Coordinates of C-alpha atoms in Angstrom, one line a residue:
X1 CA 0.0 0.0 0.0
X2 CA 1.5 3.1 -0.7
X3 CA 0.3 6.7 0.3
X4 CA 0.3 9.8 -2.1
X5 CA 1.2 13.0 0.1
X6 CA -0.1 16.5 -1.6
X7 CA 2.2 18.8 -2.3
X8 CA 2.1 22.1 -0.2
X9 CA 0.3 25.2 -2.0
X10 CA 3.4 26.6 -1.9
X11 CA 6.7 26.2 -2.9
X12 CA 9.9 28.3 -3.6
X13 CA 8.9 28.7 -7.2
X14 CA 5.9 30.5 -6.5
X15 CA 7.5 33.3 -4.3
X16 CA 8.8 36.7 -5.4
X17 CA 10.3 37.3 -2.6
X18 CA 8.5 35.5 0.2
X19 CA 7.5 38.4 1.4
X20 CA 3.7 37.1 1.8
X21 CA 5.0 34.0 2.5
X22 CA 7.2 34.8 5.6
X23 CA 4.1 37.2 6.5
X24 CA 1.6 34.8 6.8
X25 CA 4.0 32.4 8.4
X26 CA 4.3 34.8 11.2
X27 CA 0.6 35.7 11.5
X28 CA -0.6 32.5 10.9
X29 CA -2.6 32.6 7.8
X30 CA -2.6 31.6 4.3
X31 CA -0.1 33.5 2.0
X32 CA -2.5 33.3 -0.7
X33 CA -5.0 35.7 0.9
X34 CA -2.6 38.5 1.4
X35 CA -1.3 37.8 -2.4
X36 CA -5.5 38.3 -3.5
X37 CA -5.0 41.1 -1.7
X38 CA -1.9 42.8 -2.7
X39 CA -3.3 41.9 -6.1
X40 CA -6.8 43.5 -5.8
X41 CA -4.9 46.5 -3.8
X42 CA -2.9 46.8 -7.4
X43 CA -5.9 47.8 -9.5
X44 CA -6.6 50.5 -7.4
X45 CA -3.1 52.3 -6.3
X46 CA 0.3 50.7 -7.9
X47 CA 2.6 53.1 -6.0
X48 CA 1.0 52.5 -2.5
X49 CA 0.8 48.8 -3.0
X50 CA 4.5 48.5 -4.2
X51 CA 6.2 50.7 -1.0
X52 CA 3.7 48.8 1.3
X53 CA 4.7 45.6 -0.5
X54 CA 8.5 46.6 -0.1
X55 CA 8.0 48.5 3.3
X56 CA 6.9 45.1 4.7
X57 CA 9.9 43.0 3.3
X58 CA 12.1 45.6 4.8
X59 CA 9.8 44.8 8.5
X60 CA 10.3 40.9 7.2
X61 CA 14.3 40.9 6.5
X62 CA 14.6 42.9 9.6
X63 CA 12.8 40.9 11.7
X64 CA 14.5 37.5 10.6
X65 CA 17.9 39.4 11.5
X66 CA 17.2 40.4 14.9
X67 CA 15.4 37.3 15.8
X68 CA 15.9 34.1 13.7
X69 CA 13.9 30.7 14.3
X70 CA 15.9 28.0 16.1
X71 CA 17.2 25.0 13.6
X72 CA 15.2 21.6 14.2
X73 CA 17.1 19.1 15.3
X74 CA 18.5 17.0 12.7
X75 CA 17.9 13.3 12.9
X76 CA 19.1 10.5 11.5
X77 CA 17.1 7.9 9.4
X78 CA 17.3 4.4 10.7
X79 CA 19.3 1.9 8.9
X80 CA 16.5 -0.5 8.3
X81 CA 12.7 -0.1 9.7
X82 CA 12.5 -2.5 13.2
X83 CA 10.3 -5.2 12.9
X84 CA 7.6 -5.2 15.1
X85 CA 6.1 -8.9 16.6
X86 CA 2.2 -9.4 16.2
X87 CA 2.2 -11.4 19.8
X88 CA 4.4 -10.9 22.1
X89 CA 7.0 -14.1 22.8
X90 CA 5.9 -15.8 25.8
X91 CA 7.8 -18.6 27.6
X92 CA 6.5 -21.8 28.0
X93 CA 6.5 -22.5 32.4

């Protein structure tokens, strides 16, 4: 049996700059709804949009600077999965 995984909605391909990415990382919502935003904010004022849009990468770069997440731990695979008994072995008394 083998199990298909989904890929994430987002990858590095689909980042300018990860500006909306690292953004909703930090607030703890979907980077797609500030990008609908940014890009509904764009019909109405390009020049606003764009210094808000860089403004908050400045806020983004600066903030991973000054205080950067701790690294996971790294762990290393197994050499071979253990094999698990059904029943346990039991002694004969």
């Amino acid at each position: 049996m083998t199990t298909q995984t989904t890929p994430a909605p987002t990858t590095k391909q689909d980042n300018l700059f990860g500006i909306c990415a690292a953004l909703g990382e930090d607030i703890g919502i979907d980077p797609l709804w500030l990008r609908i935003g940014f890009a509904v904010a764009l019909l109405f004022n390009l020049e606003v949009v764009l210094v808000t849009y860089f403004g908050l990468g400045v806020v983004v770069l600066a903030s991973r600077l000054l205080a950067p997440k701790p690294k996971a731990a790294v762990t290393m695979p197994l050499a071979a999965d253990p094999v698990v008994a059904e029943e346990p072995l039991r002694c004969a008394a």
